[in-house]
Amino acid sequence: MLRFALILTMCFLYIIDAFIASGTVSIFYSILTVIVFFTSWLLLEKKSKIFTLSLLIIGMIIHYSANGRGLALFQGITQNMPLLAILILAPLLSVPLKREGIIGSTVSYLDELKNNPRNIFYGLSSVMVIVSPILNMGALRIVHGLVENIKIAPKILSKSYYIGFTPAVIWSPFFASVGIVIFYLDITYMSYLPVGIAFALIQLICGMLLFRPKALKEQKLDIPNLPQLDDGQKKHIFLLISYVFLIIVMLISMEQWLHKSMLLLVSIICLSVPMFWFIVRGSLAVLKNEFFLYKDKVLMQTKTEICLFLSAGVFGNAISNTPVKAVIEQTMQWASVRSVGILFIFIVVCVTILAMIGVHQIIIIPLILTALISADIDIHPLIIAFMCIFSWMLSAAISPLNAMNIIISSCVKRNGVTVAYQWNGMYFLFTSIAALTYVYVLNFMLS
């Protein structure tokens, strides 16, 4: 319980520190973040302990070797806290959906589609498209927990998850990929949204049409016709779509009104929406039950992310003050002079290769962004944003050492290489070609 209380207090202090410019709050917030790191670190497996502690120690050594000061080190330990807060708090948004029976009713319809691979593919992908923008990685765990008893072929399951989930990584503010990029580039989410949502739609439509299972000849195989939604299921699907849409509209409105970071606003929404639901519809018994469920999820499912994000912040902050930044800067300038396509390919390859050897995107993407900003490259910020976000999505999907690939492969009980390359390799190849074309189109339209 103490660890859980420390983690929640850290998230609350992050929000308070963003609104109250107090040195006392900032110091206490930084110290508490360090405490949370080490209390969570004790729960990790051996490999994760070695990796995260190595990141922290190397970051500290680099920081002081580059004549960094003691207090400046705390800027690194809290650097990725906006992203970590979202990861910790986002599962709370699923509480109203579960308690109102919305997700359960939607998934029950999928059970009626299980005998037709194409229909279950469309249905499951559609559910994932709707819930993933606000539930982040939790969408994969929650939806799979509800459909795992439905006998769905692992290959179809993996395709549904990838095609339904990956578009959200391109446009949703609940994902670190979008949040960190718009934060570093200092652009509004509203300005990026049309760029992200347009490609997400292209990606989704292409995936749905080109990589769907073959149609069954229902008359010969005696497969029943597509079942009809009853009134309750229609209502719940409508409420689910409305819930997601309302939250996105609230975020955009708050950004225009408060002029605060989208990352901060997402954390506030994650807390305020479930709280409002409990006041209006909940009870003390429900609150108590959900509290303990949430506590167990936070302590068991986010301990690795807590240590990774905090140690990566120290490491990334330290690296950004070394000659490594200058090397990346020069390479980016060289690539951008050749063409925007070459720059895009370089960023994708760089991020993907590093992800394959275990270097998280949260380390390399900020370095690339700071290098691009410092190099004063003559490319529209929205194009840079899309290139970095797409690189993040692709590398997370195909690297067996990244959370998305790990979760999906564990859900379908196959190794990450089989799931990403053998079963879905064509999808990612096609998506990459579409993204390269999209970059040239954006460059033509925005230049």
PDB file of N, CA, C and O in Angstrom, residues 2-42:
ATOM      1  N   LEU A   2       2.021   1.196   0.701  1.00  0.00           N
ATOM      2  CA  LEU A   2       2.897   2.365   0.760  1.00  0.00           C
ATOM      3  C   LEU A   2       3.427   2.724  -0.621  1.00  0.00           C
ATOM      4  O   LEU A   2       3.451   3.898  -1.002  1.00  0.00           O
ATOM      5  N   ARG A   3       3.843   1.711  -1.395  1.00  0.00           N
ATOM      6  CA  ARG A   3       4.343   1.967  -2.748  1.00  0.00           C
ATOM      7  C   ARG A   3       3.258   2.617  -3.606  1.00  0.00           C
ATOM      8  O   ARG A   3       3.516   3.563  -4.352  1.00  0.00           O
ATOM      9  N   PHE A   4       2.058   2.090  -3.512  1.00  0.00           N
ATOM     10  CA  PHE A   4       0.949   2.631  -4.287  1.00  0.00           C
ATOM     11  C   PHE A   4       0.671   4.085  -3.908  1.00  0.00           C
ATOM     12  O   PHE A   4       0.450   4.943  -4.778  1.00  0.00           O
ATOM     13  N   ALA A   5       0.690   4.377  -2.607  1.00  0.00           N
ATOM     14  CA  ALA A   5       0.453   5.747  -2.137  1.00  0.00           C
ATOM     15  C   ALA A   5       1.543   6.699  -2.640  1.00  0.00           C
ATOM     16  O   ALA A   5       1.260   7.838  -3.030  1.00  0.00           O
ATOM     17  N   LEU A   6       2.776   6.220  -2.655  1.00  0.00           N
ATOM     18  CA  LEU A   6       3.886   7.049  -3.148  1.00  0.00           C
ATOM     19  C   LEU A   6       3.727   7.345  -4.648  1.00  0.00           C
ATOM     20  O   LEU A   6       3.963   8.472  -5.095  1.00  0.00           O
ATOM     21  N   ILE A   7       3.311   6.336  -5.404  1.00  0.00           N
ATOM     22  CA  ILE A   7       3.138   6.515  -6.852  1.00  0.00           C
ATOM     23  C   ILE A   7       2.031   7.523  -7.147  1.00  0.00           C
ATOM     24  O   ILE A   7       2.190   8.433  -7.972  1.00  0.00           O
ATOM     25  N   LEU A   8       0.895   7.383  -6.458  1.00  0.00           N
ATOM     26  CA  LEU A   8      -0.206   8.325  -6.673  1.00  0.00           C
ATOM     27  C   LEU A   8       0.166   9.740  -6.240  1.00  0.00           C
ATOM     28  O   LEU A   8      -0.169  10.709  -6.921  1.00  0.00           O
ATOM     29  N   THR A   9       0.856   9.846  -5.109  1.00  0.00           N
ATOM     30  CA  THR A   9       1.290  11.169  -4.637  1.00  0.00           C
ATOM     31  C   THR A   9       2.222  11.828  -5.639  1.00  0.00           C
ATOM     32  O   THR A   9       2.150  13.030  -5.884  1.00  0.00           O
ATOM     33  N   MET A  10       3.101  11.025  -6.246  1.00  0.00           N
ATOM     34  CA  MET A  10       4.007  11.535  -7.273  1.00  0.00           C
ATOM     35  C   MET A  10       3.218  12.110  -8.444  1.00  0.00           C
ATOM     36  O   MET A  10       3.540  13.196  -8.953  1.00  0.00           O
ATOM     37  N   CYS A  11       2.164  11.410  -8.875  1.00  0.00           N
ATOM     38  CA  CYS A  11       1.332  11.899  -9.982  1.00  0.00           C
ATOM     39  C   CYS A  11       0.608  13.191  -9.603  1.00  0.00           C
ATOM     40  O   CYS A  11       0.527  14.128 -10.414  1.00  0.00           O
ATOM     41  N   PHE A  12       0.087  13.248  -8.379  1.00  0.00           N
ATOM     42  CA  PHE A  12      -0.601  14.456  -7.925  1.00  0.00           C
ATOM     43  C   PHE A  12       0.360  15.644  -7.850  1.00  0.00           C
ATOM     44  O   PHE A  12       0.018  16.765  -8.240  1.00  0.00           O
ATOM     45  N   LEU A  13       1.570  15.395  -7.361  1.00  0.00           N
ATOM     46  CA  LEU A  13       2.558  16.479  -7.250  1.00  0.00           C
ATOM     47  C   LEU A  13       2.988  16.975  -8.629  1.00  0.00           C
ATOM     48  O   LEU A  13       3.277  18.163  -8.795  1.00  0.00           O
ATOM     49  N   TYR A  14       3.044  16.076  -9.595  1.00  0.00           N
ATOM     50  CA  TYR A  14       3.359  16.490 -10.969  1.00  0.00           C
ATOM     51  C   TYR A  14       2.319  17.496 -11.458  1.00  0.00           C
ATOM     52  O   TYR A  14       2.670  18.525 -12.056  1.00  0.00           O
ATOM     53  N   ILE A  15       1.037  17.214 -11.214  1.00  0.00           N
ATOM     54  CA  ILE A  15      -0.030  18.122 -11.643  1.00  0.00           C
ATOM     55  C   ILE A  15       0.025  19.426 -10.873  1.00  0.00           C
ATOM     56  O   ILE A  15      -0.078  20.525 -11.453  1.00  0.00           O
ATOM     57  N   ILE A  16       0.223  19.339  -9.558  1.00  0.00           N
ATOM     58  CA  ILE A  16       0.281  20.554  -8.721  1.00  0.00           C
ATOM     59  C   ILE A  16       1.470  21.423  -9.110  1.00  0.00           C
ATOM     60  O   ILE A  16       1.359  22.646  -9.222  1.00  0.00           O
ATOM     61  N   ASP A  17       2.613  20.778  -9.345  1.00  0.00           N
ATOM     62  CA  ASP A  17       3.826  21.521  -9.704  1.00  0.00           C
ATOM     63  C   ASP A  17       3.665  22.273 -11.024  1.00  0.00           C
ATOM     64  O   ASP A  17       4.283  23.312 -11.231  1.00  0.00           O
ATOM     65  N   ALA A  18       2.827  21.738 -11.918  1.00  0.00           N
ATOM     66  CA  ALA A  18       2.603  22.398 -13.209  1.00  0.00           C
ATOM     67  C   ALA A  18       1.787  23.676 -13.063  1.00  0.00           C
ATOM     68  O   ALA A  18       1.877  24.575 -13.905  1.00  0.00           O
ATOM     69  N   PHE A  19       0.995  23.774 -12.009  1.00  0.00           N
ATOM     70  CA  PHE A  19       0.147  24.949 -11.804  1.00  0.00           C
ATOM     71  C   PHE A  19       0.715  25.922 -10.766  1.00  0.00           C
ATOM     72  O   PHE A  19       0.455  27.124 -10.828  1.00  0.00           O
ATOM     73  N   ILE A  20       1.470  25.390  -9.797  1.00  0.00           N
ATOM     74  CA  ILE A  20       2.003  26.236  -8.721  1.00  0.00           C
ATOM     75  C   ILE A  20       3.517  26.294  -8.839  1.00  0.00           C
ATOM     76  O   ILE A  20       4.208  25.291  -8.630  1.00  0.00           O
ATOM     77  N   ALA A  21       4.025  27.458  -9.165  1.00  0.00           N
ATOM     78  CA  ALA A  21       5.485  27.633  -9.307  1.00  0.00           C
ATOM     79  C   ALA A  21       6.106  27.819  -7.924  1.00  0.00           C
ATOM     80  O   ALA A  21       6.388  28.921  -7.469  1.00  0.00           O
ATOM     81  N   SER A  22       6.302  26.701  -7.228  1.00  0.00           N
ATOM     82  CA  SER A  22       6.849  26.734  -5.876  1.00  0.00           C
ATOM     83  C   SER A  22       8.105  25.887  -5.810  1.00  0.00           C
ATOM     84  O   SER A  22       8.099  24.708  -6.189  1.00  0.00           O
ATOM     85  N   GLY A  23       9.172  26.478  -5.336  1.00  0.00           N
ATOM     86  CA  GLY A  23      10.422  25.746  -5.215  1.00  0.00           C
ATOM     87  C   GLY A  23      10.314  24.592  -4.243  1.00  0.00           C
ATOM     88  O   GLY A  23      10.881  23.515  -4.465  1.00  0.00           O
ATOM     89  N   THR A  24       9.545  24.781  -3.177  1.00  0.00           N
ATOM     90  CA  THR A  24       9.376  23.730  -2.170  1.00  0.00           C
ATOM     91  C   THR A  24       8.663  22.527  -2.768  1.00  0.00           C
ATOM     92  O   THR A  24       9.076  21.376  -2.569  1.00  0.00           O
ATOM     93  N   VAL A  25       7.597  22.783  -3.514  1.00  0.00           N
ATOM     94  CA  VAL A  25       6.850  21.697  -4.159  1.00  0.00           C
ATOM     95  C   VAL A  25       7.734  20.968  -5.160  1.00  0.00           C
ATOM     96  O   VAL A  25       7.745  19.733  -5.218  1.00  0.00           O
ATOM     97  N   SER A  26       8.511  21.704  -5.932  1.00  0.00           N
ATOM     98  CA  SER A  26       9.379  21.099  -6.958  1.00  0.00           C
ATOM     99  C   SER A  26      10.430  20.195  -6.334  1.00  0.00           C
ATOM    100  O   SER A  26      10.694  19.095  -6.837  1.00  0.00           O
ATOM    101  N   ILE A  27      11.018  20.655  -5.241  1.00  0.00           N
ATOM    102  CA  ILE A  27      12.055  19.852  -4.570  1.00  0.00           C
ATOM    103  C   ILE A  27      11.446  18.580  -3.986  1.00  0.00           C
ATOM    104  O   ILE A  27      11.987  17.478  -4.142  1.00  0.00           O
ATOM    105  N   PHE A  28      10.317  18.735  -3.314  1.00  0.00           N
ATOM    106  CA  PHE A  28       9.659  17.579  -2.714  1.00  0.00           C
ATOM    107  C   PHE A  28       9.216  16.593  -3.796  1.00  0.00           C
ATOM    108  O   PHE A  28       9.340  15.376  -3.641  1.00  0.00           O
ATOM    109  N   TYR A  29       8.721  17.117  -4.908  1.00  0.00           N
ATOM    110  CA  TYR A  29       8.291  16.308  -6.049  1.00  0.00           C
ATOM    111  C   TYR A  29       9.463  15.525  -6.628  1.00  0.00           C
ATOM    112  O   TYR A  29       9.345  14.320  -6.913  1.00  0.00           O
ATOM    113  N   SER A  30      10.618  16.166  -6.772  1.00  0.00           N
ATOM    114  CA  SER A  30      11.800  15.499  -7.316  1.00  0.00           C
ATOM    115  C   SER A  30      12.305  14.403  -6.384  1.00  0.00           C
ATOM    116  O   SER A  30      12.650  13.292  -6.819  1.00  0.00           O
ATOM    117  N   ILE A  31      12.350  14.706  -5.093  1.00  0.00           N
ATOM    118  CA  ILE A  31      12.816  13.719  -4.111  1.00  0.00           C
ATOM    119  C   ILE A  31      11.881  12.511  -4.081  1.00  0.00           C
ATOM    120  O   ILE A  31      12.332  11.358  -4.048  1.00  0.00           O
ATOM    121  N   LEU A  32      10.572  12.779  -4.113  1.00  0.00           N
ATOM    122  CA  LEU A  32       9.605  11.690  -4.098  1.00  0.00           C
ATOM    123  C   LEU A  32       9.736  10.824  -5.346  1.00  0.00           C
ATOM    124  O   LEU A  32       9.587   9.595  -5.281  1.00  0.00           O
ATOM    125  N   THR A  33      10.034  11.436  -6.480  1.00  0.00           N
ATOM    126  CA  THR A  33      10.214  10.688  -7.722  1.00  0.00           C
ATOM    127  C   THR A  33      11.380   9.712  -7.599  1.00  0.00           C
ATOM    128  O   THR A  33      11.299   8.564  -8.062  1.00  0.00           O
ATOM    129  N   VAL A  34      12.464  10.164  -6.979  1.00  0.00           N
ATOM    130  CA  VAL A  34      13.621   9.285  -6.752  1.00  0.00           C
ATOM    131  C   VAL A  34      13.233   8.117  -5.849  1.00  0.00           C
ATOM    132  O   VAL A  34      13.598   6.958  -6.102  1.00  0.00           O
ATOM    133  N   ILE A  35      12.465   8.396  -4.808  1.00  0.00           N
ATOM    134  CA  ILE A  35      12.021   7.349  -3.879  1.00  0.00           C
ATOM    135  C   ILE A  35      11.147   6.328  -4.605  1.00  0.00           C
ATOM    136  O   ILE A  35      11.293   5.114  -4.431  1.00  0.00           O
ATOM    137  N   VAL A  36      10.230   6.822  -5.445  1.00  0.00           N
ATOM    138  CA  VAL A  36       9.347   5.931  -6.206  1.00  0.00           C
ATOM    139  C   VAL A  36      10.167   5.032  -7.130  1.00  0.00           C
ATOM    140  O   VAL A  36       9.878   3.842  -7.285  1.00  0.00           O
ATOM    141  N   PHE A  37      11.197   5.606  -7.756  1.00  0.00           N
ATOM    142  CA  PHE A  37      12.044   4.805  -8.644  1.00  0.00           C
ATOM    143  C   PHE A  37      12.632   3.616  -7.901  1.00  0.00           C
ATOM    144  O   PHE A  37      12.537   2.472  -8.369  1.00  0.00           O
ATOM    145  N   PHE A  38      13.240   3.840  -6.746  1.00  0.00           N
ATOM    146  CA  PHE A  38      13.927   2.768  -6.042  1.00  0.00           C
ATOM    147  C   PHE A  38      12.956   1.775  -5.390  1.00  0.00           C
ATOM    148  O   PHE A  38      13.244   0.576  -5.331  1.00  0.00           O
ATOM    149  N   THR A  39      11.802   2.246  -4.929  1.00  0.00           N
ATOM    150  CA  THR A  39      10.819   1.310  -4.358  1.00  0.00           C
ATOM    151  C   THR A  39      10.224   0.417  -5.453  1.00  0.00           C
ATOM    152  O   THR A  39       9.916  -0.752  -5.206  1.00  0.00           O
ATOM    153  N   SER A  40      10.067   0.950  -6.653  1.00  0.00           N
ATOM    154  CA  SER A  40       9.570   0.146  -7.774  1.00  0.00           C
ATOM    155  C   SER A  40      10.670  -0.764  -8.315  1.00  0.00           C
ATOM    156  O   SER A  40      10.405  -1.897  -8.740  1.00  0.00           O
ATOM    157  N   TRP A  41      11.891  -0.261  -8.290  1.00  0.00           N
ATOM    158  CA  TRP A  41      13.031  -1.024  -8.800  1.00  0.00           C
ATOM    159  C   TRP A  41      13.212  -2.334  -8.041  1.00  0.00           C
ATOM    160  O   TRP A  41      13.593  -3.358  -8.625  1.00  0.00           O
ATOM    161  N   LEU A  42      12.910  -2.322  -6.756  1.00  0.00           N
ATOM    162  CA  LEU A  42      13.061  -3.526  -5.937  1.00  0.00           C
ATOM    163  C   LEU A  42      12.129  -4.647  -6.382  1.00  0.00           C
ATOM    164  O   LEU A  42      12.388  -5.826  -6.091  1.00  0.00           O
TER     165      LEU A  42
END
